[in-house]
Short mmCIF file of C-alpha atoms and ligand atoms in Angstrom, two decimals:
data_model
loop_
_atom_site.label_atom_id
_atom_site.label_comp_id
_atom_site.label_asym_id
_atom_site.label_seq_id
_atom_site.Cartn_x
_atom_site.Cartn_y
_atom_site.Cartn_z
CA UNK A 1193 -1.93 -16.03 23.32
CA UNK A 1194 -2.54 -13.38 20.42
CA UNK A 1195 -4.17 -14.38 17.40
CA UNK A 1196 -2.11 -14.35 14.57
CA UNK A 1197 -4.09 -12.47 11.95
CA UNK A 1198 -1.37 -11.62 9.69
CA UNK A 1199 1.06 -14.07 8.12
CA UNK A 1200 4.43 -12.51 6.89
CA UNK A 1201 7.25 -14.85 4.76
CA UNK A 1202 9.97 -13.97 2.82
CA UNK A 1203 10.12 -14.93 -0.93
CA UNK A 1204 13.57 -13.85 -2.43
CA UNK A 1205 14.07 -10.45 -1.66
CA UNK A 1206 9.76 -9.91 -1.28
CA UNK A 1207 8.40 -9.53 1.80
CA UNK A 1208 5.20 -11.09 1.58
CA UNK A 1209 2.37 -9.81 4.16
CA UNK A 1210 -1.12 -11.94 4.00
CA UNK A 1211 -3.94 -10.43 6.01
CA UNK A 1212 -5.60 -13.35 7.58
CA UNK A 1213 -8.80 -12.83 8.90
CA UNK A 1214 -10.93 -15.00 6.31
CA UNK A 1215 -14.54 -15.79 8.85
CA UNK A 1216 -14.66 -11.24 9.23
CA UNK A 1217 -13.17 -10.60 5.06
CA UNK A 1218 -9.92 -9.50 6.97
CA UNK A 1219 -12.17 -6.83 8.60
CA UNK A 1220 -9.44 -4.64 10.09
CA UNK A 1221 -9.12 -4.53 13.70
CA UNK A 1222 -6.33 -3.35 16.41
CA UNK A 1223 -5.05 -6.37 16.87
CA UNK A 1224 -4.66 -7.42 12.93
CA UNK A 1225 -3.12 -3.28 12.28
CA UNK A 1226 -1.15 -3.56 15.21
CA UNK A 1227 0.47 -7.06 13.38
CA UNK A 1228 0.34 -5.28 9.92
CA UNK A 1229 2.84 -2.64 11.23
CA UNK A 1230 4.65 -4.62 12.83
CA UNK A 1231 5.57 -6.97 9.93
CA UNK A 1232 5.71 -3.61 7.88
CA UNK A 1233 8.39 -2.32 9.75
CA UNK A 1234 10.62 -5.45 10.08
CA UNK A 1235 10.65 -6.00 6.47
CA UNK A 1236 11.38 -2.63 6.15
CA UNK A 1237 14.43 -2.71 8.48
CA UNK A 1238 15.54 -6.11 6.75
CA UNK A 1239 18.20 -5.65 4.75
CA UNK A 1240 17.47 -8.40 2.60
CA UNK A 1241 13.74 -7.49 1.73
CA UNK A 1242 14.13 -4.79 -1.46
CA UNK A 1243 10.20 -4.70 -1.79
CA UNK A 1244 7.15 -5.74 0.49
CA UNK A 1245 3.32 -7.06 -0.92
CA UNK A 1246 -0.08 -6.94 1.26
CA UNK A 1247 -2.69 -9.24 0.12
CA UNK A 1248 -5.69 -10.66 1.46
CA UNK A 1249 -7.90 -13.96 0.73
CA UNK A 1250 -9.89 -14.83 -2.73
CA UNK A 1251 -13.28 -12.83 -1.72
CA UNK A 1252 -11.56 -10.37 0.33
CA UNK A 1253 -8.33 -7.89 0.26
CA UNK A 1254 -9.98 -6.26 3.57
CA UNK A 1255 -13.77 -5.33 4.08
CA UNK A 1256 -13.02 -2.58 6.17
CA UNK A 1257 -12.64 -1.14 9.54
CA UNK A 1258 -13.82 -3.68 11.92
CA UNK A 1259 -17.59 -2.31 12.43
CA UNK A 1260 -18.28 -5.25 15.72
CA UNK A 1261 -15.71 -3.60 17.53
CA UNK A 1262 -16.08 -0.15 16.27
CA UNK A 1263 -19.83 -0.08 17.23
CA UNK A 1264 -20.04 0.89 20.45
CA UNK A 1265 -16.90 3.12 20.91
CA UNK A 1266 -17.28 6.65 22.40
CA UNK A 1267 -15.96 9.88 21.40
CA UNK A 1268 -13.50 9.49 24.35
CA UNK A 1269 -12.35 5.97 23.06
CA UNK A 1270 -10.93 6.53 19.74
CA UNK A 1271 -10.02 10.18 20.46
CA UNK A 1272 -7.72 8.40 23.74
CA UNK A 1273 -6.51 5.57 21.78
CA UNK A 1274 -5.75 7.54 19.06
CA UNK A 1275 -7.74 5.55 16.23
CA UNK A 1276 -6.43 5.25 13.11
CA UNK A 1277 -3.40 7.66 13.67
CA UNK A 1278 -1.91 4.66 16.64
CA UNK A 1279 -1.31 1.91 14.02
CA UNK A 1280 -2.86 2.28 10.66
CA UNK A 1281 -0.14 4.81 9.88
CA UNK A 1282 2.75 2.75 10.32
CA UNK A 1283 2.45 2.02 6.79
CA UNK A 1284 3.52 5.87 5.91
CA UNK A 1285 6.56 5.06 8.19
CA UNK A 1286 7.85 2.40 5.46
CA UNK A 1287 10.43 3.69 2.91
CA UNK A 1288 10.52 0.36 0.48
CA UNK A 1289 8.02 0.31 -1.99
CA UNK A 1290 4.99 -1.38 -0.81
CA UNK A 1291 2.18 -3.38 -3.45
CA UNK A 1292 -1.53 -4.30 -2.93
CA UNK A 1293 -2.20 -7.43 -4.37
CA UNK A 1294 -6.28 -7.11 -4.40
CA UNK A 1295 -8.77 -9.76 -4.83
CA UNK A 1296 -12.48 -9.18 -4.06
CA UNK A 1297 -13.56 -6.70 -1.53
CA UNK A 1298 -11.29 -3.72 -0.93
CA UNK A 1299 -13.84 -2.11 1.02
CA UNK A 1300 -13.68 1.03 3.51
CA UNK A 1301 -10.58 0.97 5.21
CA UNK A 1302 -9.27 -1.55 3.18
CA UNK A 1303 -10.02 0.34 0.32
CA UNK A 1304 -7.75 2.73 2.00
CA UNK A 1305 -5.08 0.51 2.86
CA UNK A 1306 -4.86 0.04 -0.48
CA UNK A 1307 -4.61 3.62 -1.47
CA UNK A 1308 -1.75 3.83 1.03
CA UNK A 1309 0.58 1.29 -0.96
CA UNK A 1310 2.75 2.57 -3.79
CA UNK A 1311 1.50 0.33 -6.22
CA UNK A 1312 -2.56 -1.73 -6.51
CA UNK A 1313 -1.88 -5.03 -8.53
CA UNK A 1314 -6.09 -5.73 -8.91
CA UNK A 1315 -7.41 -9.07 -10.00
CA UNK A 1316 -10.41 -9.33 -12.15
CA UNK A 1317 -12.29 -9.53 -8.97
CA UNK A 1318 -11.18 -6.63 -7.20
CA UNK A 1319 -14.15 -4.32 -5.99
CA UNK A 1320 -13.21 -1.10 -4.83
CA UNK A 1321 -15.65 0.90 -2.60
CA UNK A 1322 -15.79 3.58 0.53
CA UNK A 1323 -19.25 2.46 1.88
CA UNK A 1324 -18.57 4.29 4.84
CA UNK A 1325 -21.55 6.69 4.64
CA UNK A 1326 -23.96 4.37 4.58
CA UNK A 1327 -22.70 3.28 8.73
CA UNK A 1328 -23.24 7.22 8.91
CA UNK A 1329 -19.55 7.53 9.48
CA UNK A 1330 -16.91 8.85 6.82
CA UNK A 1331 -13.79 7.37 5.19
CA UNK A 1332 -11.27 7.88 7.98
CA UNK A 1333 -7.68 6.10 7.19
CA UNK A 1334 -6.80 8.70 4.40
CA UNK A 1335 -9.42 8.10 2.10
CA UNK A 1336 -10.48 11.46 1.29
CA UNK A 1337 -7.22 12.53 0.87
CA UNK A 1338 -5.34 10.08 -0.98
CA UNK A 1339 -8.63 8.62 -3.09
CA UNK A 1340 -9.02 12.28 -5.14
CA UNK A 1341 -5.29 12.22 -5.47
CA UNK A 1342 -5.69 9.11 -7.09
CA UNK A 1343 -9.08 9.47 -9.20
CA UNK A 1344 -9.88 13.35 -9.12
CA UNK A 1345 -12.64 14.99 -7.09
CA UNK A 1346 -15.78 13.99 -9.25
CA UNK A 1347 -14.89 9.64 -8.89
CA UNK A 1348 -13.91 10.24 -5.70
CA UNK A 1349 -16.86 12.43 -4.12
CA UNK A 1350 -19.21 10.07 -6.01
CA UNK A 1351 -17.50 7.11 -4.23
CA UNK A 1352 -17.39 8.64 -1.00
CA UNK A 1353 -21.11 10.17 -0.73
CA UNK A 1354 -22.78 7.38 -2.44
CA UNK A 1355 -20.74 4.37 -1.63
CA UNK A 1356 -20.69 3.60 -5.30
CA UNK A 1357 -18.38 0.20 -6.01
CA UNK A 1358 -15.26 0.10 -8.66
CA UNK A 1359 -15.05 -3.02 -11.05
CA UNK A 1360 -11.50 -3.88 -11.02
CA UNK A 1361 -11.35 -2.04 -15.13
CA UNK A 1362 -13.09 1.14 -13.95
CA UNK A 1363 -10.55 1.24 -10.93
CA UNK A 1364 -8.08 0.34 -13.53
CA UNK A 1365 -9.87 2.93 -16.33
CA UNK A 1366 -10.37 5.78 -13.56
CA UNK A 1367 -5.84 5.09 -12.08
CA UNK A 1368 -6.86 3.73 -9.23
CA UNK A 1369 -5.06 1.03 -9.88
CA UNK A 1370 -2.07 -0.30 -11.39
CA UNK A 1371 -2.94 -3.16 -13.48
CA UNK A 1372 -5.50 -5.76 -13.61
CA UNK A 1373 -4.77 -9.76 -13.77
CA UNK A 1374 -6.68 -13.03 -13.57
CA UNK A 1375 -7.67 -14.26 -10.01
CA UNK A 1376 -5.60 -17.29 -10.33
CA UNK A 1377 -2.41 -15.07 -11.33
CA UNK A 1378 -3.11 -12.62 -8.88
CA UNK A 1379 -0.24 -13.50 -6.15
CA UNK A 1380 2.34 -14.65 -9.06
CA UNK A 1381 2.11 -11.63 -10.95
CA UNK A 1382 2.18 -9.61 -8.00
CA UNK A 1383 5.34 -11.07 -6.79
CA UNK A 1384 7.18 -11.15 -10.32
CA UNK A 1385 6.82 -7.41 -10.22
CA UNK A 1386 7.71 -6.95 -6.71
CA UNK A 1387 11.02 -9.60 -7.45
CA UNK A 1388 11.73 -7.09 -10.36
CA UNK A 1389 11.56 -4.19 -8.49
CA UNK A 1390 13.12 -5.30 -5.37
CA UNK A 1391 16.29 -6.33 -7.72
CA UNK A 1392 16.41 -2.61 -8.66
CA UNK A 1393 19.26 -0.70 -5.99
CA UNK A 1394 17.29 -0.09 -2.60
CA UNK A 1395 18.13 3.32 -1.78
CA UNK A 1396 17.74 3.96 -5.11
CA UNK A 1397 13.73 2.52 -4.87
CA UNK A 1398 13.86 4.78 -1.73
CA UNK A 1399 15.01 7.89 -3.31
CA UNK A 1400 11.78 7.49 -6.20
CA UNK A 1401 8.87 6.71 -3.39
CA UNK A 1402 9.90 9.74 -1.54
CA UNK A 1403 9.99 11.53 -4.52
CA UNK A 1404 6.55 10.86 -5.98
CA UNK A 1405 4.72 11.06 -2.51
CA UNK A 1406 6.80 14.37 -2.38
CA UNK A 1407 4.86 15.36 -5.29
CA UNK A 1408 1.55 15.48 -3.45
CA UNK A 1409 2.88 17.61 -0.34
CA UNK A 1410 4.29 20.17 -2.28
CA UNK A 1411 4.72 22.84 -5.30
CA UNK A 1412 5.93 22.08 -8.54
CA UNK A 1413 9.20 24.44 -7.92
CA UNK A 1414 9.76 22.60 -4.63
CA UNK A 1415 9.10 18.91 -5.50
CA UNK A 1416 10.99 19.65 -8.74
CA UNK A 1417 13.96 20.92 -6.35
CA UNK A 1418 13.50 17.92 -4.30
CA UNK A 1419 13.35 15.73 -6.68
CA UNK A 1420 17.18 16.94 -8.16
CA UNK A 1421 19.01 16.87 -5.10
CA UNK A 1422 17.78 13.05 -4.69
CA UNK A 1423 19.28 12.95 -8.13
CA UNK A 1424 22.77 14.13 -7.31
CA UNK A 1425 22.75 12.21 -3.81
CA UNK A 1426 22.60 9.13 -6.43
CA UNK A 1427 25.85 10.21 -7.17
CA UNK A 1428 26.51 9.71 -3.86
CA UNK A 1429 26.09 5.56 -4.75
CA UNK A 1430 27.88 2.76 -5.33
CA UNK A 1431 24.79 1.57 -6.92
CA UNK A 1432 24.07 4.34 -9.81
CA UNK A 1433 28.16 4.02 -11.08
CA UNK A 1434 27.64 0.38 -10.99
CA UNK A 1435 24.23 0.79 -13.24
CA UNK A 1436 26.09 2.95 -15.28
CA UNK A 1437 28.77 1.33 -16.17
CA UNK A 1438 27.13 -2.00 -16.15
CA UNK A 1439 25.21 -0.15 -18.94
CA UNK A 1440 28.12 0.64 -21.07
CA UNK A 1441 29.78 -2.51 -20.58
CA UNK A 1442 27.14 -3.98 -21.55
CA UNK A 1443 26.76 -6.32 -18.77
CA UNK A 1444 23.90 -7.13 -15.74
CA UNK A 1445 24.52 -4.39 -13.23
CA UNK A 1446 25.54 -5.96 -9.84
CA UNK A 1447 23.80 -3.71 -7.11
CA UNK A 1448 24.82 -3.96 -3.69
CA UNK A 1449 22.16 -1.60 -2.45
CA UNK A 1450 24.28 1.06 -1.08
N1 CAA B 1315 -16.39 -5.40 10.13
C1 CAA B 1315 -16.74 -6.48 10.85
N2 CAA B 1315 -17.22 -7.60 10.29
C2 CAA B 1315 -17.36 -7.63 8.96
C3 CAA B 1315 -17.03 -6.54 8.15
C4 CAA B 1315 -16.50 -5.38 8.79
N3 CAA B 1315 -16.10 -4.30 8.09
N4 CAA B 1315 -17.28 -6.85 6.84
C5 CAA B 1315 -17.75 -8.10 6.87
N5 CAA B 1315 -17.80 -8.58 8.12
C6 CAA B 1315 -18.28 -9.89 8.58
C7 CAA B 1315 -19.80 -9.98 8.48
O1 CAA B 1315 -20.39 -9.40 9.62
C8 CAA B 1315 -19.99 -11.46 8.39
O2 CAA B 1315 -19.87 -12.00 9.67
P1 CAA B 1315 -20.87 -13.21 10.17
O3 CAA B 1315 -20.53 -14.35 9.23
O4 CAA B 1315 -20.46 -13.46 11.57
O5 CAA B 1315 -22.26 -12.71 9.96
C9 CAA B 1315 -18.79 -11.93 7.59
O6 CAA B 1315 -17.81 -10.89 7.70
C10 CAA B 1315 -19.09 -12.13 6.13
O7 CAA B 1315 -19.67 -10.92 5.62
P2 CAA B 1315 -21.08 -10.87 4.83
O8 CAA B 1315 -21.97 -12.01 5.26
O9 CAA B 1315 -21.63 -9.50 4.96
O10 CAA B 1315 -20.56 -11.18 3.35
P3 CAA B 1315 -21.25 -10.71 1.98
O11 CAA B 1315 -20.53 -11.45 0.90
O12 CAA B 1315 -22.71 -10.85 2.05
O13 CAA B 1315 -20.93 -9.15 1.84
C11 CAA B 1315 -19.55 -7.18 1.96
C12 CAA B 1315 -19.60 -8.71 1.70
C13 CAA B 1315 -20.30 -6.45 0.85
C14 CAA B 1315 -18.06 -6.78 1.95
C15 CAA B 1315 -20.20 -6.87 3.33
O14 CAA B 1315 -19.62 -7.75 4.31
C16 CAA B 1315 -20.02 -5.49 3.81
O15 CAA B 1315 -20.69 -4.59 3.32
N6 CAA B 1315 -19.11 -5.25 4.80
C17 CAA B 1315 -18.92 -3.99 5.43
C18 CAA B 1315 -18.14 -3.06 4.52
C19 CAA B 1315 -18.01 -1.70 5.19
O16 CAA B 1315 -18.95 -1.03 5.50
N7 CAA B 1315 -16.72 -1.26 5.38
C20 CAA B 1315 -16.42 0.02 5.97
C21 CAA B 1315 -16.18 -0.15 7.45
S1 CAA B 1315 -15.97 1.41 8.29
C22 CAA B 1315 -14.38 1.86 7.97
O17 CAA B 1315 -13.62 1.19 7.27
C23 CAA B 1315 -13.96 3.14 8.59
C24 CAA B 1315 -12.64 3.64 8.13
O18 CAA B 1315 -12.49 4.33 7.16
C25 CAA B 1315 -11.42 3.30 8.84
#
């Protein structure tokens, strides 16, 4: 039977994902990504999830790309499996908005799992590092790409070349992440925002994450064009004229997430 190495429940309309791997620090294998994007994608398809959370354990979010079964892969082996690109990028697939809750080590590829959520909730624990170089290998689940995005070249080539580790405030001072809570309010936190959000119209939520990530993939003349014609498809909604007049009626908007 398949080990189960990621747990995935539904709190309200929160589709909670817990990496589960505790003995390895929820070192990331095929087996565990394979789960992740699984669970990803259901919640995503569930019409009753409005928002999904990752987390990890107390001394770990994820320490990484799992370097016992990495170590003696060939060329041929990841190139034919397609590493990284198979199952690690299921996450890009999912349209709902998607937090980090991050305690402890967010190392390497879980560093970069991280990076690929919309939103890093950090507890005071929270390290942040792409120690990659020091295995001789390089960040390779996006962290080059989306970690500059996110901090600017100088953090980011400092991180990458030297393996240098973020405190959860200098990942917090340099945007790397969202906000930083105590350890023991890590999850609850996490989930009050995600309940927020996930109240907010769906396709609505939808329309904003494609918008941002838009920004990143495109000029300021085309994500700017992009960005108003998801603004008059809101139109489009049940949802906005319900926010709207809920607004002037001064009343608690009733969204049925169409
Ligand atoms: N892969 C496999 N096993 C790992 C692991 C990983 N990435 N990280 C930790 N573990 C294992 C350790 O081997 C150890 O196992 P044993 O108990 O069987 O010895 C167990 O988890 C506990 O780890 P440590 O004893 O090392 O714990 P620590 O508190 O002393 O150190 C740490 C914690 C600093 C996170 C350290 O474990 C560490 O440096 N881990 C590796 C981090 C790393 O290099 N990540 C990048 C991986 S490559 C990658 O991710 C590529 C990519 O971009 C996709």
């Amino acid at each position: 039977m398949t080990e189960l190495l990621v747990q995935a429940e539904q709190r309200g309309r929160v589709g909670l994902i817990t990496l589960n791997r505790p003995k390895q620090l929820n070192a990331l294998n095929d087996t565990l990504m394979d789960q992740l994007g699984a669970a990803l994608l259901a919640f995503d398809a569930d019409a009753q999830i409005g928002a999904i959370v990752i987390t990890g354990g107390a001394k770990a979010f994820a320490a990484g790309a799992d370097i016992e079964a990495m170590a003696d892969w060939t060329y041929t082996d990841v190139y034919s499996s397609h590493f990284i690109s198979r199952n690690w990028e299921t996450i890009r697939q999912v349209r709902k908005p998607v937090l980090a809750a991050v305690a402890g080590f967010a190392m390497g590829g879980g560093c970069e799992l991280a990076l690929s959520c919309d939103i890093i909730v950090a507890a005071e624990s929270a390290r942040f590092a792409l120690p990659e170089i020091k295995l001789a290998l390089l960040p390779g689940a996006g962290g080059t790409q989306r970690l500059p995005r996110a901090i600017g070249k100088a953090k980011a080539m400092d991180m990458a070349l030297s393996a240098r580790m973020l405190d959860a405030q200098e990942a917090d001072r340099y945007g790397l992440v969202s906000r930083v809570v105590p350890d023991e309010q890590l999850l609850e936190k996490t989930l009050a925002l995600a309940t927020q959000i996930a109240g907010y119209s769906t396709p609505a939520l939808m329309a904003i994450k494609e918008s941002v990530n838009r920004s990143f993939e495109s000029s300021l003349t085309e994500g700017i064009l992009f960005e108003r014609r998801e603004l008059h498809a809101r139109f489009a909604s049940e949802d906005a004229h319900e926010g709207m007049h809920a607004f002037l009626d001064k009343r608690k908007p009733v969204f049925q997430h169409r």
